[in-house]
Backbone as JSON, one array per atom type, in Angstrom:
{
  "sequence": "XXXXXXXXXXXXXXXXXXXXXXXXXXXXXXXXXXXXXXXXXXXXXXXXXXXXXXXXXXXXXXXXXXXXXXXXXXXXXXXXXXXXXXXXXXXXXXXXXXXXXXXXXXXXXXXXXXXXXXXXXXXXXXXXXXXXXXXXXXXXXXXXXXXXXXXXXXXXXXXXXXXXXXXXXXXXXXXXXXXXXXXXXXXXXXXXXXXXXXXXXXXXXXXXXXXXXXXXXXXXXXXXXXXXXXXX",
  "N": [[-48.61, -9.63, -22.62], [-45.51, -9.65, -24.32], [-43.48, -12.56, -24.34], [-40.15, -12.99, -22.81], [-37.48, -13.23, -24.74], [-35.14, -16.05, -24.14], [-31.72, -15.35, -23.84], [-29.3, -16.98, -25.53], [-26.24, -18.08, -25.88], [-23.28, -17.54, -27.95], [-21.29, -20.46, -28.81], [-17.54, -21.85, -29.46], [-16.1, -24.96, -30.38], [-12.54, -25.45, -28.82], [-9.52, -26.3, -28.85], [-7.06, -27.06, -26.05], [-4.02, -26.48, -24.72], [-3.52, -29.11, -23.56], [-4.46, -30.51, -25.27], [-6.91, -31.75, -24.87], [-10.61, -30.69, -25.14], [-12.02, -27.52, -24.93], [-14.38, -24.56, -24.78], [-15.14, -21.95, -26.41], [-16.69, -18.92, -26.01], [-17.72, -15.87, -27.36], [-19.32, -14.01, -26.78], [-18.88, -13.51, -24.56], [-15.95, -13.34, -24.4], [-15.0, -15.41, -23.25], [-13.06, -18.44, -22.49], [-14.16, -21.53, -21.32], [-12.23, -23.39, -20.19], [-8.91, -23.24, -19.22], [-7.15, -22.14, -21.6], [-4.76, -22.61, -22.17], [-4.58, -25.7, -21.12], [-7.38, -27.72, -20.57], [-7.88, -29.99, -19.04], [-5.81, -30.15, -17.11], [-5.88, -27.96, -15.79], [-8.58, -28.29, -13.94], [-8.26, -30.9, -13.46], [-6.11, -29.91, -11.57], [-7.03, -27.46, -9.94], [-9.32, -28.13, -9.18], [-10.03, -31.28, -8.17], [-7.58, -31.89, -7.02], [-6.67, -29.62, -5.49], [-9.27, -29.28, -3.77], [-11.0, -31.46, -3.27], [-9.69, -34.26, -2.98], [-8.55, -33.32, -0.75], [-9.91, -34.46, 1.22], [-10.98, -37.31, 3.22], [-11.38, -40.14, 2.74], [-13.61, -43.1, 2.48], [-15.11, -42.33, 3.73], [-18.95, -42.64, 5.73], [-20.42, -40.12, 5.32], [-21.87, -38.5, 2.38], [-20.22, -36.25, 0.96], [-20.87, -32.93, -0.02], [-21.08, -31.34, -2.57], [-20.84, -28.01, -4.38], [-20.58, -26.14, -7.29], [-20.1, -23.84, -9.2], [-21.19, -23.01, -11.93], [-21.64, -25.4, -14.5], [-21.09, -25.72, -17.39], [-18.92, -27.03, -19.53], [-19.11, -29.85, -18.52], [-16.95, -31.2, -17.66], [-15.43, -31.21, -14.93], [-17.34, -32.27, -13.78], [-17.39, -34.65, -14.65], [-14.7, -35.69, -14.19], [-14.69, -35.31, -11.53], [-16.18, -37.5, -10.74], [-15.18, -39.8, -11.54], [-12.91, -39.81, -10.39], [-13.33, -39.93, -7.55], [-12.52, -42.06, -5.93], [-12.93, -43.7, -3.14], [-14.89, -42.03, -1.64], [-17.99, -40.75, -1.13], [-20.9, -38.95, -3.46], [-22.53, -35.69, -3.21], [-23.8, -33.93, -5.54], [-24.0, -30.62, -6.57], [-24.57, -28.34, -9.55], [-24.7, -25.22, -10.84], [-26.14, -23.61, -13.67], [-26.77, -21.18, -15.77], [-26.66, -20.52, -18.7], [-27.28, -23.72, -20.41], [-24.93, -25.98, -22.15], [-25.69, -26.24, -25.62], [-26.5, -29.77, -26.9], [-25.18, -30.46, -29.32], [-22.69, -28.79, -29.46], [-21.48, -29.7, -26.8], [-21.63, -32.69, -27.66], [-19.36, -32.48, -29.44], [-16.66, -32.53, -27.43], [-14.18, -33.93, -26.45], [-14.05, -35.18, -24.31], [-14.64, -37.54, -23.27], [-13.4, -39.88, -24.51], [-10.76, -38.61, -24.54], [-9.6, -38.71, -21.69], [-8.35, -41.23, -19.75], [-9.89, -43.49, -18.48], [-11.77, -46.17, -17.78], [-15.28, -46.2, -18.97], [-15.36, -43.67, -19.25], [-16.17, -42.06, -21.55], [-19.12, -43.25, -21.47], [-19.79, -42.03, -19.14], [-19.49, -39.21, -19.79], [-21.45, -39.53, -21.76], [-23.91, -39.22, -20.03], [-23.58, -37.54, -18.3], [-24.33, -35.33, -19.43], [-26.75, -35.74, -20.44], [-28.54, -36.17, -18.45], [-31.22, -35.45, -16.61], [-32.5, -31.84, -15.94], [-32.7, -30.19, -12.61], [-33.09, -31.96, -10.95], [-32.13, -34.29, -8.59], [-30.88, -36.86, -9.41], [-29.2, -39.9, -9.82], [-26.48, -41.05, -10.88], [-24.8, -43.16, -10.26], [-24.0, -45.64, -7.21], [-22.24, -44.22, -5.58], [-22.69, -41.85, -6.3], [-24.47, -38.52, -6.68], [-25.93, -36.5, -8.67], [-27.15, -32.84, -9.29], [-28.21, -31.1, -11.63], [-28.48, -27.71, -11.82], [-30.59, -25.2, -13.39], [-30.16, -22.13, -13.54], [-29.89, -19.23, -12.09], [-26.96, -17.65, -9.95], [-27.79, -15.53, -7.99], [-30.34, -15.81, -7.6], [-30.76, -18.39, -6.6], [-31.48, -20.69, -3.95], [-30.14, -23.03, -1.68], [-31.4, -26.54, -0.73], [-29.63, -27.77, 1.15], [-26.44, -27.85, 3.13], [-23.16, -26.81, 2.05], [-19.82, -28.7, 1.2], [-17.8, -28.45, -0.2], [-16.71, -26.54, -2.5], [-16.93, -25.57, -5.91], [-15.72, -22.97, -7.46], [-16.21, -21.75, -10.57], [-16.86, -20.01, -12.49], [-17.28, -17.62, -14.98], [-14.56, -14.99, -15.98], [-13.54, -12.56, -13.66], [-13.5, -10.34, -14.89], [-15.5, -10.45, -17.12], [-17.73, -11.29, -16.02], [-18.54, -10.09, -13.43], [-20.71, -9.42, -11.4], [-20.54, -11.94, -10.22], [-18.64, -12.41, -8.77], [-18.72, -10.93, -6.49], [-18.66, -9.24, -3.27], [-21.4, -9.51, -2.09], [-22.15, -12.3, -3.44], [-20.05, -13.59, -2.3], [-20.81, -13.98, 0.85], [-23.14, -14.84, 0.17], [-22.46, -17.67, -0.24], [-20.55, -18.13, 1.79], [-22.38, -18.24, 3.63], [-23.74, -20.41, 2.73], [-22.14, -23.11, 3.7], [-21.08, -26.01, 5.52], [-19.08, -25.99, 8.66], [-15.6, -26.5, 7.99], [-15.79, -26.34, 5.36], [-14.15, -26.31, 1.83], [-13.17, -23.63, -0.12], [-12.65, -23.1, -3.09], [-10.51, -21.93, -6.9], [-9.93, -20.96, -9.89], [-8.87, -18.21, -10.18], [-7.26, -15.35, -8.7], [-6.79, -13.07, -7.87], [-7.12, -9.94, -6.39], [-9.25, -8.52, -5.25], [-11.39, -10.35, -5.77], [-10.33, -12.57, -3.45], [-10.27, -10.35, -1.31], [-13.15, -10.02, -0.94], [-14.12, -12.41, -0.34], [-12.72, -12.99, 2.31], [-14.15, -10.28, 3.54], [-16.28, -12.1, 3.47], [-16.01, -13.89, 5.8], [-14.53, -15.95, 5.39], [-11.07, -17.84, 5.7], [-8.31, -17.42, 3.51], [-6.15, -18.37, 1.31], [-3.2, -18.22, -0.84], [-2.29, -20.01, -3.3], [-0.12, -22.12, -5.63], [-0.71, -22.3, -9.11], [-2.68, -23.91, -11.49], [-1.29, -25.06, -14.78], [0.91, -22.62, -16.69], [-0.86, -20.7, -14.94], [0.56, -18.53, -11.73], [-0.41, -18.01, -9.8], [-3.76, -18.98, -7.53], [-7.08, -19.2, -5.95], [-7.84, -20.64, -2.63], [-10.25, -21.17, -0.33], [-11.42, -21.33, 3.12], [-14.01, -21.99, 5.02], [-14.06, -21.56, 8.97], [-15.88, -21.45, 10.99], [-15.28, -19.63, 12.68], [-15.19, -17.16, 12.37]],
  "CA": [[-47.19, -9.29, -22.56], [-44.59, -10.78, -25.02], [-42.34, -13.49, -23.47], [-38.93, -12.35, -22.8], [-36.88, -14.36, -25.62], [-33.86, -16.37, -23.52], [-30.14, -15.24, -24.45], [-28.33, -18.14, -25.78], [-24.8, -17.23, -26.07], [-22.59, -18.33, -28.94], [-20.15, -21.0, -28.37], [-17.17, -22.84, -30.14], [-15.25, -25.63, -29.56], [-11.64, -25.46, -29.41], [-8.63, -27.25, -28.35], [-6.45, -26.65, -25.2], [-2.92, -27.07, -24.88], [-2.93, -30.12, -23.17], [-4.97, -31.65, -26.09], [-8.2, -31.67, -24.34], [-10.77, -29.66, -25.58], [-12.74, -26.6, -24.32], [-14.98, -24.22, -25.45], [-15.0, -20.46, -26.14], [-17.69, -18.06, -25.62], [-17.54, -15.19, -28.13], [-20.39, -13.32, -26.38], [-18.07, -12.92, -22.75], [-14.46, -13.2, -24.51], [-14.06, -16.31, -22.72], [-12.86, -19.65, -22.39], [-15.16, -22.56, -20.24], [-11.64, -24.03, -19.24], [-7.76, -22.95, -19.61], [-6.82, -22.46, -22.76], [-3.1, -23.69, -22.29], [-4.71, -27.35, -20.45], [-8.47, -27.97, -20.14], [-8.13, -31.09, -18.31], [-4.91, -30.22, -16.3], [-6.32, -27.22, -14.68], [-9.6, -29.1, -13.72], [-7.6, -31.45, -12.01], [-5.03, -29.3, -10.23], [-7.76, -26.45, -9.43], [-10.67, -28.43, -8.19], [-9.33, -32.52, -7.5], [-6.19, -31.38, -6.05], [-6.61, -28.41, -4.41], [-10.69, -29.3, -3.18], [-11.67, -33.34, -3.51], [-8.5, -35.24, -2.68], [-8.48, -32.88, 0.99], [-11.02, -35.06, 2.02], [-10.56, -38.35, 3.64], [-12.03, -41.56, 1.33], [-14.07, -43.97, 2.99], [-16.23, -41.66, 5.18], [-20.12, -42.56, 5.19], [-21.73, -39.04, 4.68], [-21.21, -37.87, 1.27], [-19.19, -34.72, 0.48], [-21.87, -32.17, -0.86], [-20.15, -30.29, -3.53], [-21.42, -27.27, -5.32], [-19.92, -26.29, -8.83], [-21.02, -22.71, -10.0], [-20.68, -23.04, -13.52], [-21.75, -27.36, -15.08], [-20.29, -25.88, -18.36], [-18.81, -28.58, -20.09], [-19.23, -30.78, -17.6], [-15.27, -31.78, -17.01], [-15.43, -31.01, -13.62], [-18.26, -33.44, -12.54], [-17.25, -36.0, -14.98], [-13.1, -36.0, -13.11], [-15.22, -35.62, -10.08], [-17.1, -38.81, -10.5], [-13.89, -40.77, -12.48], [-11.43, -39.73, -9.24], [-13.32, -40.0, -6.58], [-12.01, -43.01, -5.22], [-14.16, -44.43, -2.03], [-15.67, -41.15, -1.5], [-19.25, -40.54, -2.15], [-20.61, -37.56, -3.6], [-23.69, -35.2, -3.94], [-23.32, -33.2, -6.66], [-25.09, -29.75, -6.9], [-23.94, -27.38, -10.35], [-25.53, -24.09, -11.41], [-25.85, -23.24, -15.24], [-27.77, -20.74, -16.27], [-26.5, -21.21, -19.82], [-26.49, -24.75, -20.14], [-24.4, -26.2, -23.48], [-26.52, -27.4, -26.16], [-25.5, -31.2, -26.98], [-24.07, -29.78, -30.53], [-21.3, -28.32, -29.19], [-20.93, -30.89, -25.71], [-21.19, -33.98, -28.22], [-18.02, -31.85, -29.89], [-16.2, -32.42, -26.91], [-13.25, -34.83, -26.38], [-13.35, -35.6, -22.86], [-15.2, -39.16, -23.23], [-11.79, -40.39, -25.05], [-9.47, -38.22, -23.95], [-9.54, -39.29, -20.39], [-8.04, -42.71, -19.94], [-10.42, -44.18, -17.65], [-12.68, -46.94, -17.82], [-16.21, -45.61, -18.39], [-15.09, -42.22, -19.31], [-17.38, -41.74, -22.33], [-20.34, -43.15, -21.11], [-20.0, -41.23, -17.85], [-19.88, -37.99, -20.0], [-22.61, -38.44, -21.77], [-25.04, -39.33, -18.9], [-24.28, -36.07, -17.28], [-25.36, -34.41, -19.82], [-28.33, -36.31, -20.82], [-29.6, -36.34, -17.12], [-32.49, -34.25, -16.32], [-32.54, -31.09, -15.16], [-33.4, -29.92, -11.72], [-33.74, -33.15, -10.19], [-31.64, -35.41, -8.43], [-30.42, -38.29, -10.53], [-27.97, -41.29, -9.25], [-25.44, -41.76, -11.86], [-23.83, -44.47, -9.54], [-24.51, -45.76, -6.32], [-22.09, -43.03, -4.76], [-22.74, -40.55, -7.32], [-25.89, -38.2, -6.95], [-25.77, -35.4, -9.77], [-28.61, -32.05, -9.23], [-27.79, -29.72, -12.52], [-29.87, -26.94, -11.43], [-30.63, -24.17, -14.59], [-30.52, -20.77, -13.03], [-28.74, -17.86, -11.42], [-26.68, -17.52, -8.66], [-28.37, -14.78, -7.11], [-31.58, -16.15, -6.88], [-30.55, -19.62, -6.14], [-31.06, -21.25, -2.44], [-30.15, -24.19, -1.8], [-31.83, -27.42, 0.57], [-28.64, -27.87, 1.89], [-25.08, -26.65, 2.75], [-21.97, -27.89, 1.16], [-18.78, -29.02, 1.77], [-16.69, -28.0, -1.28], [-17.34, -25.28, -3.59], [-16.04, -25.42, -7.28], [-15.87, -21.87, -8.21], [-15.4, -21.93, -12.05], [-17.5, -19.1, -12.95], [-16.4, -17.0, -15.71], [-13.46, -14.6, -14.87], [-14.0, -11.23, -13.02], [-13.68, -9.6, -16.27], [-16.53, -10.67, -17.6], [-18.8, -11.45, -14.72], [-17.86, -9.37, -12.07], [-21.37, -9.73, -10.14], [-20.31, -13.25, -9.76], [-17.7, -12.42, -7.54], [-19.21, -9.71, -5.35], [-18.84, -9.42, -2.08], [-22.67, -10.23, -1.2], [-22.2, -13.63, -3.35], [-19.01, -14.52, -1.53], [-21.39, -13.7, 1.73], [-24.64, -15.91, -0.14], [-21.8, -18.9, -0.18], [-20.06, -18.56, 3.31], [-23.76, -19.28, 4.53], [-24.1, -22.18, 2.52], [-21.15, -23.91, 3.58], [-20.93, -26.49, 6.84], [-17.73, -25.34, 8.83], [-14.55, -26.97, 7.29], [-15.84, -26.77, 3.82], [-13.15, -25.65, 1.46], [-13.84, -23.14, -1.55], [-11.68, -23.63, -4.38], [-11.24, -20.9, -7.61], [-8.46, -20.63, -10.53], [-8.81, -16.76, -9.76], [-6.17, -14.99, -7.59], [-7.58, -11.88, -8.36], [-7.06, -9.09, -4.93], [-10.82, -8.19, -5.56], [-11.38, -12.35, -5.12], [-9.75, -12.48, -1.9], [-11.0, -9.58, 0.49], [-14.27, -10.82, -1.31], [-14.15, -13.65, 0.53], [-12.15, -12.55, 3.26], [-14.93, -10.12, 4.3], [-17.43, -12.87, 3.86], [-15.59, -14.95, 6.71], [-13.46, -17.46, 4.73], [-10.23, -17.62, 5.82], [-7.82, -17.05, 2.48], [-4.7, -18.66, 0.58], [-2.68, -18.31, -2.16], [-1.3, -21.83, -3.81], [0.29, -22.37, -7.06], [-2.01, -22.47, -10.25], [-2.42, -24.77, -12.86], [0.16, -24.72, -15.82], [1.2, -21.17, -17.1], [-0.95, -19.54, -14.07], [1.7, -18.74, -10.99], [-1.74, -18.45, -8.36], [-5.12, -19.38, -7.67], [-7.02, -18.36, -4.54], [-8.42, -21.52, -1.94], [-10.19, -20.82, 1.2], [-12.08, -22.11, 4.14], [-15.16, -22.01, 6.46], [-13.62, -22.72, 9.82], [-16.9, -21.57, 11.78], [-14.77, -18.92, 13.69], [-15.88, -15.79, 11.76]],
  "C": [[-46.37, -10.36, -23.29], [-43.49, -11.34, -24.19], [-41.27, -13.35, -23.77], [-38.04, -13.34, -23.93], [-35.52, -14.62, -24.61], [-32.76, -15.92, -24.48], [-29.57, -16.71, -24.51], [-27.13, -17.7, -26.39], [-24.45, -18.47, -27.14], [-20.77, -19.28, -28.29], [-19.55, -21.96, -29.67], [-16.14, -23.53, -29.86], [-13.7, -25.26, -30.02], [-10.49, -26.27, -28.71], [-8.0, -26.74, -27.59], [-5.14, -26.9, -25.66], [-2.44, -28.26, -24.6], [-3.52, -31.27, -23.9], [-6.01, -31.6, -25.78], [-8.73, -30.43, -24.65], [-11.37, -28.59, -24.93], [-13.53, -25.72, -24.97], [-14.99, -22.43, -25.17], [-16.22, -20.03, -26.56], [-17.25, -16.2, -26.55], [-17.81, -13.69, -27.28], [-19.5, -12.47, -24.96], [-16.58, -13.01, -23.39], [-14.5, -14.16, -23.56], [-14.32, -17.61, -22.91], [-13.22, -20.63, -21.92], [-13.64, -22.72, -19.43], [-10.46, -22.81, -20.23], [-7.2, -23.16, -20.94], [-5.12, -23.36, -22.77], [-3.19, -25.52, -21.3], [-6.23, -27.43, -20.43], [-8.38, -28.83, -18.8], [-6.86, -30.71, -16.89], [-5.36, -28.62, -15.25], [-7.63, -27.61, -13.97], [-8.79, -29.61, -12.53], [-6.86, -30.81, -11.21], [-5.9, -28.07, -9.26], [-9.02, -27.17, -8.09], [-10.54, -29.7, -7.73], [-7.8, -32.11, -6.36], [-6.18, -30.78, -5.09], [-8.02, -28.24, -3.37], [-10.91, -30.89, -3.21], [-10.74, -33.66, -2.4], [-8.0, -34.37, -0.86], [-9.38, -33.75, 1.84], [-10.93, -36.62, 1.73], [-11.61, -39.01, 2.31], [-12.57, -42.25, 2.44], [-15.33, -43.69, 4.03], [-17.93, -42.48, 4.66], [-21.13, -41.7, 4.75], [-21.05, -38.4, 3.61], [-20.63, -36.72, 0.89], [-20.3, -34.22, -0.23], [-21.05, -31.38, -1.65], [-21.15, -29.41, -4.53], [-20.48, -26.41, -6.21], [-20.84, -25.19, -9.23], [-20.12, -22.89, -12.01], [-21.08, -24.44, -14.26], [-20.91, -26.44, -16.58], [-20.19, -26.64, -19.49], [-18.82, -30.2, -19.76], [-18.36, -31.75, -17.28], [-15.45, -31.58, -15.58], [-16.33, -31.94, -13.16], [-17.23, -34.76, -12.66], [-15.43, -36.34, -14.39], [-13.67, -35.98, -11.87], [-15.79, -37.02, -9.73], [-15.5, -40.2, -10.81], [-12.51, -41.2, -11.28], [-11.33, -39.91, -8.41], [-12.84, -40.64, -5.24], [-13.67, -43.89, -4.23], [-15.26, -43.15, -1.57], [-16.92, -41.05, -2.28], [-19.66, -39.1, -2.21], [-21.99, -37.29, -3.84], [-22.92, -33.97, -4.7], [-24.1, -31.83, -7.07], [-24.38, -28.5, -8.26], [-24.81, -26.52, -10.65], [-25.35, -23.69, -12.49], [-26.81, -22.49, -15.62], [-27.65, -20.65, -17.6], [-26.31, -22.5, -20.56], [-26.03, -25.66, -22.29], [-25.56, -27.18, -23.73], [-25.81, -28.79, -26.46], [-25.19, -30.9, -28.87], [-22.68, -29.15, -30.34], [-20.89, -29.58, -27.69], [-20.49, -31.97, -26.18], [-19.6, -33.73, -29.11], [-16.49, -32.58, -28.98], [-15.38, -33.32, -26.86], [-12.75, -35.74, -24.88], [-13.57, -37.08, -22.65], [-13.79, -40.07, -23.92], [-10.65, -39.78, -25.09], [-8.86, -38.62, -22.42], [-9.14, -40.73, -20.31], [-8.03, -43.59, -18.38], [-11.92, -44.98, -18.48], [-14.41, -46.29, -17.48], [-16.48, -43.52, -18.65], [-16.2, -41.38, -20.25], [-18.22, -41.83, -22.11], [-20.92, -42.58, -19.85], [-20.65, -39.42, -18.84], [-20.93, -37.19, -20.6], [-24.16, -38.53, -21.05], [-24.47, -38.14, -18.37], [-24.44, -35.47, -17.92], [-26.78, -34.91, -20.53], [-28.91, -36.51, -19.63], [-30.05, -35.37, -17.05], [-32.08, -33.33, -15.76], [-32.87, -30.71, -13.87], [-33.96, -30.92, -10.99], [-32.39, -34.1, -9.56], [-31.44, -36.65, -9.18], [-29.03, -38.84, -10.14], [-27.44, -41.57, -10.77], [-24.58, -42.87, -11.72], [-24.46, -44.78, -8.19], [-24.35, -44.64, -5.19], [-21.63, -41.74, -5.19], [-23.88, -40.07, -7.32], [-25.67, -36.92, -7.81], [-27.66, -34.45, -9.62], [-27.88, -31.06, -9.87], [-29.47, -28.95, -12.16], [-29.84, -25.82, -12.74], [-31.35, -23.01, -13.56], [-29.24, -19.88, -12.55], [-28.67, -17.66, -10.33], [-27.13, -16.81, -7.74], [-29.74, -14.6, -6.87], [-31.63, -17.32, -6.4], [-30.69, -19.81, -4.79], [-30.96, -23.03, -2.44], [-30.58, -25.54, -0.82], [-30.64, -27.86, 1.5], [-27.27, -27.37, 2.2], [-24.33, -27.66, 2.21], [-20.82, -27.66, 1.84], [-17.61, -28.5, 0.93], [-17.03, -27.33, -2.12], [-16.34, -25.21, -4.69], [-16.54, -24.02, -7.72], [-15.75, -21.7, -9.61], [-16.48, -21.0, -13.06], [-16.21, -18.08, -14.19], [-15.34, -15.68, -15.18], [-14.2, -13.2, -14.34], [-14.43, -9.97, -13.97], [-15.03, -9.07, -16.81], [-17.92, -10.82, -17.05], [-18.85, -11.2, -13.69], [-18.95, -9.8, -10.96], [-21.49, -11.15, -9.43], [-19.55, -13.52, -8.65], [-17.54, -11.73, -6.61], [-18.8, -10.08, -3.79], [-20.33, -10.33, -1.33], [-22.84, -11.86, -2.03], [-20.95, -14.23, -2.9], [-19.85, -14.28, -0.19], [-22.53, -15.06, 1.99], [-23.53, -17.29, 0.77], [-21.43, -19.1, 1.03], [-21.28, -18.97, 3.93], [-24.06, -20.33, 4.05], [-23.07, -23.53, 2.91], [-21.36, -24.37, 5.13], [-19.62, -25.94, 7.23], [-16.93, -26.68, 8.49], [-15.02, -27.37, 5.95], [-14.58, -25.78, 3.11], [-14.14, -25.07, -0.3], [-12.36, -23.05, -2.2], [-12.08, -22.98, -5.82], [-9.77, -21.02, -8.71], [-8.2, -18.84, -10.31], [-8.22, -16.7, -8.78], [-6.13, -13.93, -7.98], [-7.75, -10.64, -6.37], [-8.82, -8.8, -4.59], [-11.22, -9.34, -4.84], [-11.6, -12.44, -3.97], [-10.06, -11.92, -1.12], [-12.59, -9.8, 0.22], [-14.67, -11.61, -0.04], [-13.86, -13.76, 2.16], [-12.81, -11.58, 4.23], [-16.35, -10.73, 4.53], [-17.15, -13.5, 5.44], [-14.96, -16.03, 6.66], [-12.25, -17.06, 5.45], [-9.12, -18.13, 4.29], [-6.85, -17.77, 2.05], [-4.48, -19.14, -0.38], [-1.93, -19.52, -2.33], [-1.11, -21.73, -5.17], [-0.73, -22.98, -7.85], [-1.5, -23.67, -10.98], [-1.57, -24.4, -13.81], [0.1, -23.02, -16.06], [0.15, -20.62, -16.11], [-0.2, -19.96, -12.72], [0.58, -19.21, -9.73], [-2.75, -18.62, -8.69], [-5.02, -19.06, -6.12], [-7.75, -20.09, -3.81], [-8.61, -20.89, -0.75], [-11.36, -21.74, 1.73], [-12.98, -21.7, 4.95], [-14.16, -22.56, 7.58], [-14.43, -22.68, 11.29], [-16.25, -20.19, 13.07], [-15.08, -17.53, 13.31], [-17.01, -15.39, 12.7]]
}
């Protein structure tokens, strides 16, 4: 039997509005990040509205899982912002960018933090499918696969939704994987999504999250955030 040839989707880089770059996807009509900010919906979607809820200084690390590694803005502001918080880091990519288009990217000197470049390109030069310490309270596990066969050794605490939009990937946002996720989550984990999408929401809402709408990143008005609170 001939071996299934992998899909590798076409990607190219392009620039956001807020200067920072991002990358478009031909293949799905879409964008990795916001075209009118890369970096400013990052931070206001998933630091803002998911990280920065959670105290600093604790000793058990915040498990965070990240459907989508991408371009890998989201770890690398995850690791850059954290403060005293430590972090495990779990992302799912089943496309994961070749380093021709990642080394493209602008986030290693667009970011104006100490460390910024050589943070970005250790997460993407760390191994696959393995645990790897990028810091002392940084553990990074890019896993290569698909959400709906995925399980995971542990639950999490914060969920970066950043899957492509409903549009394009609808079985991403099903009911039975807003269902998979409410079981992976300890109670008071928060899920966090730039989507504010009605579909989204009772999604979630008949998983057992409890729901709410908060102001989006630039030019979008909502985004959806919700919560495990173990009472479902």
């Amino acid at each position: 039997m001939e071996k299934e040839e992998k899909f590798i989707p076409k990607i190219e880089v392009v620039e956001s509005g807020d200067g920072s770059s991002t990358l478009w996807a031909p293949d799905f009509d879409e964008h990795y990040h916001s075209i009118h900010g890369a970096l400013a919906e990052s931070m206001h979607v998933f630091l803002d509205s998911g990280l920065f809820q959670f105290e600093e200084g604790k000793d058990q690390p915040i498990a965070i899982f990240e459907m989508g590694f991408g371009t890998g803005l989201n770890a690398m502001l995850t690791q850059l912002y954290k403060g005293n918080r430590k972090i495990h880091y779990t992302s799912l990519e089943k496309y994961p960018v070749p380093e021709e288009a990642w080394s493209q990217l602008n986030y290693g000197n667009f970011v104006e933090k100490e460390g910024a470049k050589e943070l970005f390109e250790a997460l993407h030069q760390a191994v696959w499918n393995e645990n790897v310490p990028l810091a002392d309270d940084f553990i990074l596990n890019k896993v290569e696969g698909d959400l709906l066969s995925f399980e995971p050794s542990s639950a999490f605490d914060l969920i970066y939704f950043d899957a492509f939009a409903p549009s394009s990937q609808a079985y991403l946002w099903s009911e039975e994987v807003m269902a998979k996720i409410y079981h992976w989550c300890n109670d008071g984990a928060i899920f966090t999504t730039y989507s504010a999408k009605g579909d989204v929401r009772r999604a979630l809402l008949k998983a057992g999250f409890e729901v709410e709408k908060i102001p989006g990143p630039p030019r979008k008005r909502e985004m959806i955030r919700a919560f495990k609170t173990g009472n479902a």
